Coordinates of C-alpha atoms in Angstrom, one line a residue:
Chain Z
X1 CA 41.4 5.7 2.5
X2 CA 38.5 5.4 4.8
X3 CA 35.4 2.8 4.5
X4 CA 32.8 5.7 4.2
X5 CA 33.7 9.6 4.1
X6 CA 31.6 12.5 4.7
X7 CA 33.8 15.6 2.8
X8 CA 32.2 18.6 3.4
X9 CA 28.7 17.2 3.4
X10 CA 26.1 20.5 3.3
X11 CA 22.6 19.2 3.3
X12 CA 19.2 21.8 3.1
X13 CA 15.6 20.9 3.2
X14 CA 14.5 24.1 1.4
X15 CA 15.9 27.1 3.7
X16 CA 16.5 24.6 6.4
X17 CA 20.5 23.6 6.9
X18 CA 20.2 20.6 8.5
X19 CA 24.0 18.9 8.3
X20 CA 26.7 22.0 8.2
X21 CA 30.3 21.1 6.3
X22 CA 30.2 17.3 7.7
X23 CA 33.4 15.6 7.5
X24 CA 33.9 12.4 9.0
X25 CA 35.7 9.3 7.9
X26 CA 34.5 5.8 9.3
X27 CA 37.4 3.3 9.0
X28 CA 36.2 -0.4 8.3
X29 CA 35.3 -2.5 11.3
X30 CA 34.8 0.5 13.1
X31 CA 31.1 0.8 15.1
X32 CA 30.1 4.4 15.1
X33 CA 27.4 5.8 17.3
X34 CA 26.0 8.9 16.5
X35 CA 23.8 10.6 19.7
X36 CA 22.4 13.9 19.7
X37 CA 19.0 15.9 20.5
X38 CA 16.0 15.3 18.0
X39 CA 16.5 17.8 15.1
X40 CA 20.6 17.3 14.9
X41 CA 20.5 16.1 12.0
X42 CA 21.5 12.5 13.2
X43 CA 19.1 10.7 11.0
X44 CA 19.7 12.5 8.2
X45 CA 23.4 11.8 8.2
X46 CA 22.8 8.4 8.2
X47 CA 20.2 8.8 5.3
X48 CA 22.5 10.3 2.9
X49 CA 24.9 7.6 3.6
X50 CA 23.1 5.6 1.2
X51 CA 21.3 8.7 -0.6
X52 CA 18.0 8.5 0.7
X53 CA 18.2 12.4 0.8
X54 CA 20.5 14.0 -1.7
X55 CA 23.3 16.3 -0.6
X56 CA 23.7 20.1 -1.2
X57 CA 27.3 20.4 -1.6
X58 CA 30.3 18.0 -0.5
X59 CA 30.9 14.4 -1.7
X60 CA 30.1 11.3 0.1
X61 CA 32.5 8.3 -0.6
X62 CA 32.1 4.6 0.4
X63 CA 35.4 2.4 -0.8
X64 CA 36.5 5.6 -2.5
X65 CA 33.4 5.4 -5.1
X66 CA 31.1 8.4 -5.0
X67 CA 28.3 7.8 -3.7
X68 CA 26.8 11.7 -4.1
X69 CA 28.0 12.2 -7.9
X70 CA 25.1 12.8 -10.1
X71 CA 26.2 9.8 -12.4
X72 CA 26.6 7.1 -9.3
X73 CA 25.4 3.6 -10.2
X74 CA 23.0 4.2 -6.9
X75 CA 21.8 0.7 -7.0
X76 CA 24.7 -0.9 -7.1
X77 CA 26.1 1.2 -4.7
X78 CA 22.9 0.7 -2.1
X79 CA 24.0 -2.7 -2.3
X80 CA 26.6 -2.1 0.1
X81 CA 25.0 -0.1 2.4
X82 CA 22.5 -1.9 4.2
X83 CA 19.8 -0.1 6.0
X84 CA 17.8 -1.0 9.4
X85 CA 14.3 1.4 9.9
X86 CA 12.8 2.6 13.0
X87 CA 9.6 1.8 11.3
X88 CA 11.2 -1.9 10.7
X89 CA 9.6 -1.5 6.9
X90 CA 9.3 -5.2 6.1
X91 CA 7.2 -5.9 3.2
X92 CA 3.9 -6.8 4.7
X93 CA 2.8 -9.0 1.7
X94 CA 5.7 -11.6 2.7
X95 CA 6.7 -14.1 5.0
X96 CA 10.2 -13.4 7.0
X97 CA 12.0 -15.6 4.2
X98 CA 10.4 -13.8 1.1
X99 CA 11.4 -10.7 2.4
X100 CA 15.0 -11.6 3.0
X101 CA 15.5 -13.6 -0.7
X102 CA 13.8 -10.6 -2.6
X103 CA 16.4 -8.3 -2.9
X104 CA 19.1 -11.1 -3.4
X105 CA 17.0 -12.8 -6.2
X106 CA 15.7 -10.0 -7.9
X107 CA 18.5 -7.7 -7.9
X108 CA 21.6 -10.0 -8.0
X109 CA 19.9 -12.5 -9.8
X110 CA 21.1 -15.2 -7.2
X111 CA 19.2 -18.8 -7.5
X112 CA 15.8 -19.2 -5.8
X113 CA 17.1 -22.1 -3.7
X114 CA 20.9 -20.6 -2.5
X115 CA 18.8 -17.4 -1.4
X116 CA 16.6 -19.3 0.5
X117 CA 19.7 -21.3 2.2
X118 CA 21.6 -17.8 2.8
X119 CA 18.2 -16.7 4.3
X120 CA 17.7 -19.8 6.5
X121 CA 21.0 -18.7 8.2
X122 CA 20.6 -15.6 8.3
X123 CA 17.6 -16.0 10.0
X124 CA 19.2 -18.5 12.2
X125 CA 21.9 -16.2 13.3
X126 CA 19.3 -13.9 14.6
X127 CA 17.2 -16.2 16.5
X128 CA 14.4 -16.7 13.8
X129 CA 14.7 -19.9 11.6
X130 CA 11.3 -21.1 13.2
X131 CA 9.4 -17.6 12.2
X132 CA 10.7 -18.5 8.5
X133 CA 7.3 -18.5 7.0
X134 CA 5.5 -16.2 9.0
X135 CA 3.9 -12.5 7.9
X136 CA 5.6 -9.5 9.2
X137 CA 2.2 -8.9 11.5
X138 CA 2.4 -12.1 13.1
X139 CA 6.0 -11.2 14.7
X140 CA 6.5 -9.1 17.6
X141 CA 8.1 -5.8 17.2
X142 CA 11.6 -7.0 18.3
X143 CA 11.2 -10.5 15.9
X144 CA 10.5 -7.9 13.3
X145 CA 13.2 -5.9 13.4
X146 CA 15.5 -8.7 13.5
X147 CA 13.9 -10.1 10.4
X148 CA 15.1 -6.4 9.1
X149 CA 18.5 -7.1 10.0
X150 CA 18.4 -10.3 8.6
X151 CA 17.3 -8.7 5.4
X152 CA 19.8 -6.3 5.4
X153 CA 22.5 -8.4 5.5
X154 CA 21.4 -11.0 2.7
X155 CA 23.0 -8.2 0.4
X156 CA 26.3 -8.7 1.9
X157 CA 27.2 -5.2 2.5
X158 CA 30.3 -3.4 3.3
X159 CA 28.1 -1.2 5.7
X160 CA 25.4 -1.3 8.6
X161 CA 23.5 2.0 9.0
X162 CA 20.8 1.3 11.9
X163 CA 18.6 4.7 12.1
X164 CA 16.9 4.6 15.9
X165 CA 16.2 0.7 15.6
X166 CA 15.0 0.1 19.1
X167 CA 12.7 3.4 19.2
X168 CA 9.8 2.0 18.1
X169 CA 9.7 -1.5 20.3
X170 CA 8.2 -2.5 23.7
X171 CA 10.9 -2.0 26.6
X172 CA 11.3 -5.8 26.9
X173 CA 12.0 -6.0 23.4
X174 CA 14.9 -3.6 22.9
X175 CA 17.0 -6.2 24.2
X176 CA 16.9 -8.6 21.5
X177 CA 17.7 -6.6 19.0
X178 CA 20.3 -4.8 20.7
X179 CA 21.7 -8.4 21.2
X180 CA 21.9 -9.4 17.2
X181 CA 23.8 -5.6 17.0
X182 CA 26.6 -6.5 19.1
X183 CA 26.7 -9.9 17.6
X184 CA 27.6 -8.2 14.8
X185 CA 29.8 -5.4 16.0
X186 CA 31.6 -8.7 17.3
X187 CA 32.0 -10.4 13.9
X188 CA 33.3 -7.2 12.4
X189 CA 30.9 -5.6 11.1
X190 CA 31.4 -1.7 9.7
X191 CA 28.1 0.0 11.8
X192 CA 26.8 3.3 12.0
X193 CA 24.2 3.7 15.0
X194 CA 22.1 6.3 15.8
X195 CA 20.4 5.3 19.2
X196 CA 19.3 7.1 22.6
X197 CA 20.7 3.4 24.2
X198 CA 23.5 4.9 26.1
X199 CA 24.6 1.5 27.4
X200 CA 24.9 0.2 24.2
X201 CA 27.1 3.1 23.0
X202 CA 29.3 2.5 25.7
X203 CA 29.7 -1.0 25.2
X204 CA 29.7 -1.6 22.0
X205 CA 30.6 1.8 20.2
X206 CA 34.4 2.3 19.0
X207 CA 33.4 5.4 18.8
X208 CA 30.9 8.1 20.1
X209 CA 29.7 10.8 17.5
X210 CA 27.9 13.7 19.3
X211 CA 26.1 16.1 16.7
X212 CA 24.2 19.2 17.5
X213 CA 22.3 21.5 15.5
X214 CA 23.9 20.0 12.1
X215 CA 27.6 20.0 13.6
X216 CA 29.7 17.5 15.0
X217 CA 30.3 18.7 18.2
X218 CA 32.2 15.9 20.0
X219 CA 34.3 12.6 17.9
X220 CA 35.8 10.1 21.2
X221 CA 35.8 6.8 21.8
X222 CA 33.4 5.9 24.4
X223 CA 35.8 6.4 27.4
X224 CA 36.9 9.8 27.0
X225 CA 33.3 10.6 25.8
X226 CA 31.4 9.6 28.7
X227 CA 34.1 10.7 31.8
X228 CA 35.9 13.7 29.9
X229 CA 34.4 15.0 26.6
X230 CA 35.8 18.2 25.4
X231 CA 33.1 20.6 24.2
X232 CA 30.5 22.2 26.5
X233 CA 27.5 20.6 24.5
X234 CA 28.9 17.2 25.3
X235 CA 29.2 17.9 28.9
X236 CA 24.9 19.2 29.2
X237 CA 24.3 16.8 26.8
X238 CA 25.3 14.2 29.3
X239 CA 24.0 15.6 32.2
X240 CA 20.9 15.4 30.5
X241 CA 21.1 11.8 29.2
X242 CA 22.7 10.5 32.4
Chain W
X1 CA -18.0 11.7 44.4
X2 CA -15.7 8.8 44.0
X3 CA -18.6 6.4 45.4
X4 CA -21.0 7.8 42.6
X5 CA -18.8 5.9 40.1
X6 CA -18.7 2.6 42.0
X7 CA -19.8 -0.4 40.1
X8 CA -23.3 -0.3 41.7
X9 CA -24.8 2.9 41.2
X10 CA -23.8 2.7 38.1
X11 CA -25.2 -0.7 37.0
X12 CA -28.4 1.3 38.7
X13 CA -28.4 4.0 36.5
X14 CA -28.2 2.1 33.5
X15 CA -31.2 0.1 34.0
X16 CA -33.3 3.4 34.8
X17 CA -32.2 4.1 31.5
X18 CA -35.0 3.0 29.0
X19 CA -32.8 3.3 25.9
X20 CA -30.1 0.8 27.2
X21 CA -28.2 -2.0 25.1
X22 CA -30.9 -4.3 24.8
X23 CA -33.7 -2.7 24.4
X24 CA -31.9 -0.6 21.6
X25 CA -31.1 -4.7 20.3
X26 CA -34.4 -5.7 20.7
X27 CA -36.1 -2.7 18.5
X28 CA -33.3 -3.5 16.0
X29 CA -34.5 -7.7 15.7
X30 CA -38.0 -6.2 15.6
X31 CA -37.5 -3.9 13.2
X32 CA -35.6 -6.2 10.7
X33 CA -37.9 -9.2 11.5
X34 CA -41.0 -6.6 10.4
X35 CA -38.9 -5.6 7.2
X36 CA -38.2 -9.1 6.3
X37 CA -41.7 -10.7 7.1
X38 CA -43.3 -7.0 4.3
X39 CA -40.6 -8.0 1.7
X40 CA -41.2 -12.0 1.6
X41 CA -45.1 -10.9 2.1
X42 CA -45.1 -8.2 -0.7
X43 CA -42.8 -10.4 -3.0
X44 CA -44.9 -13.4 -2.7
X45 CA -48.4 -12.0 -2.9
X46 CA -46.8 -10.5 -6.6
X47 CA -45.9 -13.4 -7.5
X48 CA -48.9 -14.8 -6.8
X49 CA -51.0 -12.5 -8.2
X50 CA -49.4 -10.0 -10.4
X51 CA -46.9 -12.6 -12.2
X52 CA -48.3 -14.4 -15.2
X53 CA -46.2 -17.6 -15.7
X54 CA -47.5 -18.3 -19.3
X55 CA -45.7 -14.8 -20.7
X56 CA -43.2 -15.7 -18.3
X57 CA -41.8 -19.1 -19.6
X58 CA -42.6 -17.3 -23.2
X59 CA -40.5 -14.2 -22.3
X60 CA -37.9 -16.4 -20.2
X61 CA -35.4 -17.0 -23.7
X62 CA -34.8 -13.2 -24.5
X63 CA -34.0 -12.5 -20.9
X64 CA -31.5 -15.6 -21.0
X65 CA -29.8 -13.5 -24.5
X66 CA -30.0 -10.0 -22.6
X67 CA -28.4 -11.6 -19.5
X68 CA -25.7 -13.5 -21.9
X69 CA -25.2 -10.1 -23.8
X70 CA -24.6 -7.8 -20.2
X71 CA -22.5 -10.4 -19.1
X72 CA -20.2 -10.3 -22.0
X73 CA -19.7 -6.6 -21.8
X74 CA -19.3 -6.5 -18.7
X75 CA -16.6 -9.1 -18.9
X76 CA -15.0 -6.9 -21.7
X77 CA -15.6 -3.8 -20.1
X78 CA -14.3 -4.7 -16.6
X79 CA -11.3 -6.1 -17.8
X80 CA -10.7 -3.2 -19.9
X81 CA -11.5 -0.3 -17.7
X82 CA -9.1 -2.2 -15.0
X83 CA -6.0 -2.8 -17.6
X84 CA -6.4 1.0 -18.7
X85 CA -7.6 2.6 -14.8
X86 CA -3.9 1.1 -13.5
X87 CA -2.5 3.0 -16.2
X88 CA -4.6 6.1 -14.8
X89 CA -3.2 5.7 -11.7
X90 CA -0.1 5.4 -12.8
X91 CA -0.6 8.8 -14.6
X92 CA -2.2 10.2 -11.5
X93 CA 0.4 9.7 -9.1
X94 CA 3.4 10.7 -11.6
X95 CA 5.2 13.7 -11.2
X96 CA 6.3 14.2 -14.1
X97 CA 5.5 17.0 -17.2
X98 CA 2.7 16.5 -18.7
X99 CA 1.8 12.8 -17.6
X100 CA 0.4 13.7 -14.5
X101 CA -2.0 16.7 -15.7
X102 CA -3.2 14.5 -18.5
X103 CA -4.1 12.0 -16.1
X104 CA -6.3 14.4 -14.0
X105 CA -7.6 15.8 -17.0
X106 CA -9.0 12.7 -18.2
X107 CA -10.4 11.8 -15.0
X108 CA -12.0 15.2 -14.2
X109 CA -14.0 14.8 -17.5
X110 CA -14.9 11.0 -17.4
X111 CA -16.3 11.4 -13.9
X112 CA -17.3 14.8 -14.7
X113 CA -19.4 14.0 -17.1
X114 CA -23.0 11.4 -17.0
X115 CA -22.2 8.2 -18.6
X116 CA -24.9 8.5 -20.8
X117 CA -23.6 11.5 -22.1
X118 CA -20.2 9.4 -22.8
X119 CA -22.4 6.8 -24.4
X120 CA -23.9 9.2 -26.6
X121 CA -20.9 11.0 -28.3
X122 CA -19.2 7.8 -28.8
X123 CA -22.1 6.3 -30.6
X124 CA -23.5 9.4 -32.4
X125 CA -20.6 11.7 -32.5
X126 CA -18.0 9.9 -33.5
X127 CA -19.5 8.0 -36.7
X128 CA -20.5 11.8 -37.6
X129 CA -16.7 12.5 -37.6
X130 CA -16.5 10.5 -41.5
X131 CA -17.5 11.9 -44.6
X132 CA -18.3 8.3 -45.9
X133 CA -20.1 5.6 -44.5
X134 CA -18.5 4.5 -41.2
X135 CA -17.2 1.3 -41.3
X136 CA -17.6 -0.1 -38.2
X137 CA -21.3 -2.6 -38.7
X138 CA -23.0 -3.0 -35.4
X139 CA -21.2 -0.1 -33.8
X140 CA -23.5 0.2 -30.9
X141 CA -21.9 -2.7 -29.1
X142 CA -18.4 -1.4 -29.4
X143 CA -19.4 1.8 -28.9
X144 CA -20.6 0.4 -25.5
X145 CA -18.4 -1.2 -24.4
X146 CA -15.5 1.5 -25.4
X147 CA -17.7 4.3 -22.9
X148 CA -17.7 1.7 -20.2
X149 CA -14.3 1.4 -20.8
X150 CA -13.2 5.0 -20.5
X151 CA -15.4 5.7 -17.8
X152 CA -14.9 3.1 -15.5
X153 CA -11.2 3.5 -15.9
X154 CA -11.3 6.9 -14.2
X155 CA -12.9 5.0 -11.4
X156 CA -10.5 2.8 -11.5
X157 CA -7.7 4.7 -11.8
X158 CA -8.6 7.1 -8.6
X159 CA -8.9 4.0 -6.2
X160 CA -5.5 2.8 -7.4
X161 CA -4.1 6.3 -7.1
X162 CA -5.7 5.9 -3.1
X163 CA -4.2 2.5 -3.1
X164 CA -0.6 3.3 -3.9
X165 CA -1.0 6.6 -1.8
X166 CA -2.1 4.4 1.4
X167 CA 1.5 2.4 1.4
X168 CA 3.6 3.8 3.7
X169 CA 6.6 5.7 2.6
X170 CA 8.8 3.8 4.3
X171 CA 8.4 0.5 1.8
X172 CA 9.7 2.3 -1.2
X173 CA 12.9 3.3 0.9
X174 CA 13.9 -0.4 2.7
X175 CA 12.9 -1.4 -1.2
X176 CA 15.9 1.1 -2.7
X177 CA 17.9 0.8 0.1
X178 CA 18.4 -3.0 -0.4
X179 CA 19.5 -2.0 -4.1
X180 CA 16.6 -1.9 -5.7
X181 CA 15.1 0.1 -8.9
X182 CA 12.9 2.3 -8.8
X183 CA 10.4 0.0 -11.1
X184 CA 11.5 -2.9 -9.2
X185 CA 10.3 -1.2 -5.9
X186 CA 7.5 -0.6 -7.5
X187 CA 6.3 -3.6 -9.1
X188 CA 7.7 -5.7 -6.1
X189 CA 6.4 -4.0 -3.3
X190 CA 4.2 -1.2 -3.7
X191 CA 2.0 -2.0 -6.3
X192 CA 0.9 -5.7 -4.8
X193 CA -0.1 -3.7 -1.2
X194 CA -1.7 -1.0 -3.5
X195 CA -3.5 -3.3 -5.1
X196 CA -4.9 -4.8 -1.9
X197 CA -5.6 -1.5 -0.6
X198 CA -7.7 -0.6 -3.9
X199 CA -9.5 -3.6 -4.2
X200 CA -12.5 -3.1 -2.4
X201 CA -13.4 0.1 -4.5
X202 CA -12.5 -1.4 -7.5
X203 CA -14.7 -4.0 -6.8
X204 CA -17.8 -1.3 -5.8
X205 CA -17.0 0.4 -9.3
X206 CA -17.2 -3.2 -11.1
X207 CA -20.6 -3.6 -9.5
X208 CA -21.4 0.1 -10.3
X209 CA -20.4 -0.9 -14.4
X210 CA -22.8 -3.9 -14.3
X211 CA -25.5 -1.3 -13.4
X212 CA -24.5 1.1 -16.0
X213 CA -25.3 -1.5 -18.8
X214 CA -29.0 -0.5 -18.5
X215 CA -27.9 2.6 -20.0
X216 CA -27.3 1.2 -23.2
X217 CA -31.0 1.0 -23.7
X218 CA -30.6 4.4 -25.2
X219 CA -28.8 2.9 -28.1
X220 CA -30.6 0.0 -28.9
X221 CA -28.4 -2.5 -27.3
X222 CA -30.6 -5.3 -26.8
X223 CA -29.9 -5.9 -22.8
X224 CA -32.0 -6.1 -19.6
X225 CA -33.6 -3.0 -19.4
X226 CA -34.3 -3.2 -23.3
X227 CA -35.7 -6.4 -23.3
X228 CA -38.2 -5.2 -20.3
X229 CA -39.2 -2.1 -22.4
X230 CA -39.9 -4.3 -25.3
X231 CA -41.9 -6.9 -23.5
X232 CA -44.2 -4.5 -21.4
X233 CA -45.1 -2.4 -24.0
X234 CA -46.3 -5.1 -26.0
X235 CA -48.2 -6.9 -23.1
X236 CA -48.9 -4.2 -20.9
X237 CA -47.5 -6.7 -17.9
X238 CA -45.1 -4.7 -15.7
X239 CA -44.5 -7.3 -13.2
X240 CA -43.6 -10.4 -15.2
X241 CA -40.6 -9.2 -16.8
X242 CA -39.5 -6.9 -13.7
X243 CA -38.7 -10.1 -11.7
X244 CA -36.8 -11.6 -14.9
X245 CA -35.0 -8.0 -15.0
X246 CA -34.2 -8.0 -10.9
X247 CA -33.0 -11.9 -11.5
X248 CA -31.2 -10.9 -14.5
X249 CA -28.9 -8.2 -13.1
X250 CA -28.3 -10.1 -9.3
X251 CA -27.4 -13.3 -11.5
X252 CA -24.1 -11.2 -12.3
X253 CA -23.9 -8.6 -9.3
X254 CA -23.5 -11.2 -6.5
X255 CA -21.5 -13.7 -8.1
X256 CA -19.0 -10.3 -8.7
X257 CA -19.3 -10.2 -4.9
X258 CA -17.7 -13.5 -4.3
X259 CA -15.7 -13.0 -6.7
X260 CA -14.3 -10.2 -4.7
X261 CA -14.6 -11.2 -1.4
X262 CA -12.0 -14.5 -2.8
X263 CA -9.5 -11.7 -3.8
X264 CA -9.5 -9.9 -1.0
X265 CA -9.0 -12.9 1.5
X266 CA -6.0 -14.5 -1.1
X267 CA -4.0 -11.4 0.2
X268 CA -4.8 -11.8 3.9
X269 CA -1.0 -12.2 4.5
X270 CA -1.5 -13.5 7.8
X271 CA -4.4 -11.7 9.4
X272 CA -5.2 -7.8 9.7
X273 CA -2.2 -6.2 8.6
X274 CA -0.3 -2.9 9.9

């Protein structure tokens, strides 16, 4: 049994079929990069990893629980998927450390004070502690979307899904960020990516998922994916990218 | 062509120009230096002439109970009308069978409707409704406030609808991804940046109620506009009780406005946000 399985995942927005009989099983540990052209489908495969969109047909497993059956405990199950925006999404109406000890407090009922310790290192960890009690609009993009990371992982989750994290920040920003991600590929962390960082993918990916038009057209680890991929979309694909 | 656009000929052309910057500032100090210097000259040549003190300080007490009267419906009214106008937002942005019809409904026909109108079936009609006496004593001044009430909520409930439809998607989402109910998102995130968002409207429509209490004339409510009715017919003096009545209504409107202006900086969260 796999960390998180795609079974026959068909997802439709109205006529639209927008991921076509996904399967795909991501094994714990594992950092998965999915790449593609906009309108793949990327995104929304890693939006119905935690049921942001509902699925058409297929079942979507994470630890063997269902995570697509009707009757799913969804909250508890978002627990263990933690989610990083493009968009960042902080709460605007709190400082960095408010945002991280919401979720713990409100939803698992931890203490005020142990949240705001976990938080503390958390922050830490990404480079923050000193932005503690700042607002969301007094952080740079990149401090930002650390902050989101940060958040993420105060639910101790089983899974990362990051959907285009760097996409919206400055060029000198993307770094940082990019930095806290291999940080935690490094520590073990489960991750789904999708990116356009290409150098990331190759150095930090276990794996390189290329999907196309609601398929996935090329599975490889990084190596064989970048010198030798096996399907013609992969290969103009990269001719493009590279 | 290029050299047209250097720095000097265009300086040059500007100052051709006889509608530039400052002149256009200058006719704007004049202007609002003439307005001020009419007002302070027409208000203080009334007051001089027009205002007679002796019916003033005589008149002064039922102004002070008209002023205490509006102030306490207002009170009522504007916490009412924003307890129930959440709910009405609430109902407005629900998509659910039949909440969210029922919601427009009722707002379609309070703000469809004049006030006065309101004011009038609440106090006329629905006494009319029992075959007895009605029980209610004194019913004009729940009567009022109840019409403020419903109408303001409307109000009220439309600029919370706008506030909670002016937070971006995205904040419900990072608010269920991290686990969270749908209530909890809500409540936790959504509703204190709606609130933000509608507060500035809400506070227009407050103002806007404190106003409306001059319609209660029509129903013998003894407040502001009553108690000037009252005193110029009976004195034939227009002017002395029209500066109580303009002192009575700003002695509640401004203070609002601070009141307003303090909310809306308490939720500054660290300058302009988004």
């Amino acid at each position: 049994m796999s960390l998180l399985e795609f079974d026959g995942v068909d997802k439709y927005y109205g006529e639209t079929h927008v991921l076509k009989d996904i399967d795909l099983d991501i094994e714990a540990q594992e950092v998965c990069v999915v790449i593609g052209p906009s309108g793949s489908g990327k995104s929304t495969l890693l939006r119905c990893a935690n049921r942001l969109e509902e699925i058409q047909n297929g079942e979507i497993r994470l630890d063997g629980q269902s995570l697509s059956a009707p009757n799913a405990d969804i909250n508890y199950l978002r627990q263990q998927v933690g989610m990083v925006f493009q968009s960042f999404n902080l709460f605007p109406h709190k400082t960095a450390l408010e945002n991280i000890t919401l979720a713990p407090t409100k939803v698992r009922g931890v203490k005020k004070k142990q949240a705001q310790q976990r938080a503390h290192d958390l922050l830490a960890d990404v480079g923050l502690d000193a932005q503690a009690d700042s607002y969301p609009n007094q952080l740079s993009g990149g401090q930002q979307q650390r902050v989101a990371i940060a958040r993420a992982l105060a639910m101790d989750p089983k899974v990362m899904l990051f959907d285009e994290v760097t996409s919206a920040l400055d060029p000198e920003l993307v770094g940082e960020v990019l930095g806290v991600m291999r940080d935690l590929a490094e520590g073990g962390m489960t991750m789904m990516v999708v990116t356009h960082e290409m150098d990331f993918a190759r150095e930090v990916g276990d794996r390189i998922i290329l999907m196309a038009d609601g398929h996935i057209v090329e599975d490889a680890p990084p190596e064989k994916f970048f010198n030798d991929p096996d399907s013609e979309r992969a290969k103009t694909f990269l001719s493009k990218m590279l | 062509m290029a050299e047209s656009y250097s720095g000097e000929s265009t300086s040059e052309r500007v100052d051709e120009s006889v509608l530039n910057d400052r002149t256009l500032k200058w006719i704007g100090v004049a202007i609002s230096s003439l307005f001020t210097l009419g007002i302070f000259a027409l208000v203080g040549y009334i007051i001089a002439t027009k205002v007679n003190f002796e019916l003033l300080q005589t008149i002064f007490p039922r102004f002070v109970d008209a002023y205490l009267l509006v102030l306490r419906i207002f009170l009522m009214g504007s916490v009412l009308s924003v307890v129930a106008g959440v709910f009405v937002g609430f109902g407005r942005v629900s998509s659910t069978f039949p909440t969210g019809a029922v919601a427009r409904g009722y707002v379609e026909f309070f703000r469809g409707t004049p006030l006065l109108f309101q004011i009038i079936v609440i106090y006329f009609g629905i006494p009319a409704l029992w075959s007895g006496t009605f029980p209610i004593q004194d019913w004009e001044i729940p009567a009022a406030i109840i019409a403020l009430t419903l109408n303001h909520a409307a109000y009220v409930g439309e600029a919370i609808r706008g506030g909670i439809g002016a937070v971006p998607e995205g904040q419900m989402e990072a608010a269920r991804s991290l686990g969270m109910s749908y209530t909890q998102g809500m409540r936790e995130v959504v509703l204190p940046q709606a609130w933000r968002n509608a507060l500035a409207a809400i506070g227009n429509d407050q103002v806007i109620l404190i106003k409306d209490t001059s319609l209660l004339t029509v129903i013998a409510v003894p407040e502001i506009i009553s108690v000037f009715r009252s005193v110029n017919s009976a004195t034939f003096d227009p002017w002395t009780p029209i500066v109580l009545t303009a002192v009575a209504y700003l002695g509640i409107t401004l203070p609002l406005g601070f009141v307003v202006r303090y909310l809306e900086d308490r939720s500054d969260w660290g300058g302009d946000s988004q």
